[in-house]
Amino acid sequence: MGAVHPLLTDTTPLPEGLDARLRDQLTFVIEVDRLKTILRQSPLAAADRRENDAEHSWHLALMVVLLAEHSDEPIDVGHTVKLVLVHDLVEIYAGDTPLYDAEAAHTQQAREEAAADRLFGLLPPDQAREVRALWDEFEARSTPEARFAKAMDRLQPLLLNWMARGGTWKSPGVTADTVRSRKAVIGDASTALWEAGRTLIDEGERRGWSRPSLS
Amino acid sequence: MGAVHPLLTDTTPLPEGLDARLRDQLTFVIEVDRLKTILRQSPLAAADRRENDAEHSWHLALMVVLLAEHSDEPIDVGHTVKLVLVHDLVEIYAGDTPLYDAEAAHTQQAREEAAADRLFGLLPPDQAREVRALWDEFEARSTPEARFAKAMDRLQPLLLNWMARGGTWKSPGVTADTVRSRKAVIGDASTALWEAGRTLIDEGERRGWSRPSLS
Ligand SMILES: [Ca+2]
């Protein structure tokens, strides 16, 4: 997880006189401001820069609310939103692992586990366990809510790549088939959204926005 | 609401062959990418730049999850999260209205109503009504959920101003009493959070991070 940073509140400590539990909660709330500085590979549709994890997480949360009807299984929308709100928090200390970077993926789990221990440990113990459980659920994809959250996490950059007429589809070594195989988990949550996703990938390949599949 | 922009998907239309309802939903999902470009006055704690509305909305949503226990009235966390996810969407076309800018506040309602009609109108009618109802509920503050959502909207920049050792507390014409009066709505939702908020404002004034109140 790289160098150990001081907490943001180490530079400007919260004042005396706060309730101890609330102080821990606010320390965490301030520390996660760092999510706004973690850059992803995806280009924004609305501006000429890359997206950060906080923007991405907000986008996924709104997508859950608007697209939940397309889940093949019934899902609890509020719970699914919680999963996407916290799903990238560990990147605050572990960094973003690009979807098409196999090398970084190799060390990803260990880096993210250490980051989770450190970051969630700032919270009161009951909430540290709650947030950790949300993150574990998202990662394990063993519930309909986690599968739908993961589908949003794969569909949103697909939309941004479409708008960028390629975006990270043009990463070294990536073909349209690579994209198809990395995005197929959308179909574990929603037949309709995966059909739409495939339409975008297929049409993108046809237009030369991704490298043609080797066939 | 200023000049009429084309939709983002006017520049790169979604492909043929999508289900009509899903096409409208994805058009909206892509259009709201613009929220990431709407800058607020608040400085980030984690980087030397101003915050944007998408980052802010994510931060509020996570705060709802973590701080809901401090609501004086029972609240539905999932519903409160929905309120904060959509509460700033109208600023995509209406722009941000700084908390301490009385002139902009004067025209704010008309600008935001027009923006809501245009933006939410991209959605299928049932969802346009649903999102509009969420926005109206947030604005009216007539439910415990809306009051708590509003409290987060006021508490979050207060934390960022604390971390900036002043931030927008140093805006022209603003004194510590201005800050107190603009933040007092936190107390409509949570005695505990307003007590903490006042502790930060009082200590900030004591340290000279805001102008002393006229007394
Ligand atoms: Ca706001």
Coordinates of N, CA and C and ligand atoms in Angstrom, one line a residue, chain B residues 40 53 56 60 87-88 91 138 153, ligand 1:
Chain B
R40 N -18.1 23.9 -7.1 CA -18.7 24.6 -5.9 C -17.6 25.5 -5.3
D53 N -19.8 19.2 -7.9 CA -21.1 18.7 -7.4 C -21.2 17.2 -7.3
H56 N -19.2 16.1 -4.2 CA -20.0 16.6 -3.1 C -21.2 15.6 -2.8
L60 N -21.9 13.4 0.6 CA -23.2 13.5 1.4 C -23.8 12.1 1.5
H87 N -30.0 15.8 -5.3 CA -30.3 17.2 -4.8 C -29.7 18.3 -5.6
D88 N -28.6 18.0 -6.3 CA -27.9 19.1 -7.0 C -27.9 18.9 -8.5
E91 N -28.4 21.8 -11.0 CA -27.2 22.7 -11.2 C -26.5 22.5 -12.5
F138 N -36.6 17.3 -1.1 CA -35.4 17.9 -0.5 C -35.5 19.4 -0.3
D153 N -25.9 18.4 3.7 CA -25.5 19.4 2.7 C -24.9 20.7 3.4
Ligands
CA1 CA -25.5 20.7 -2.1

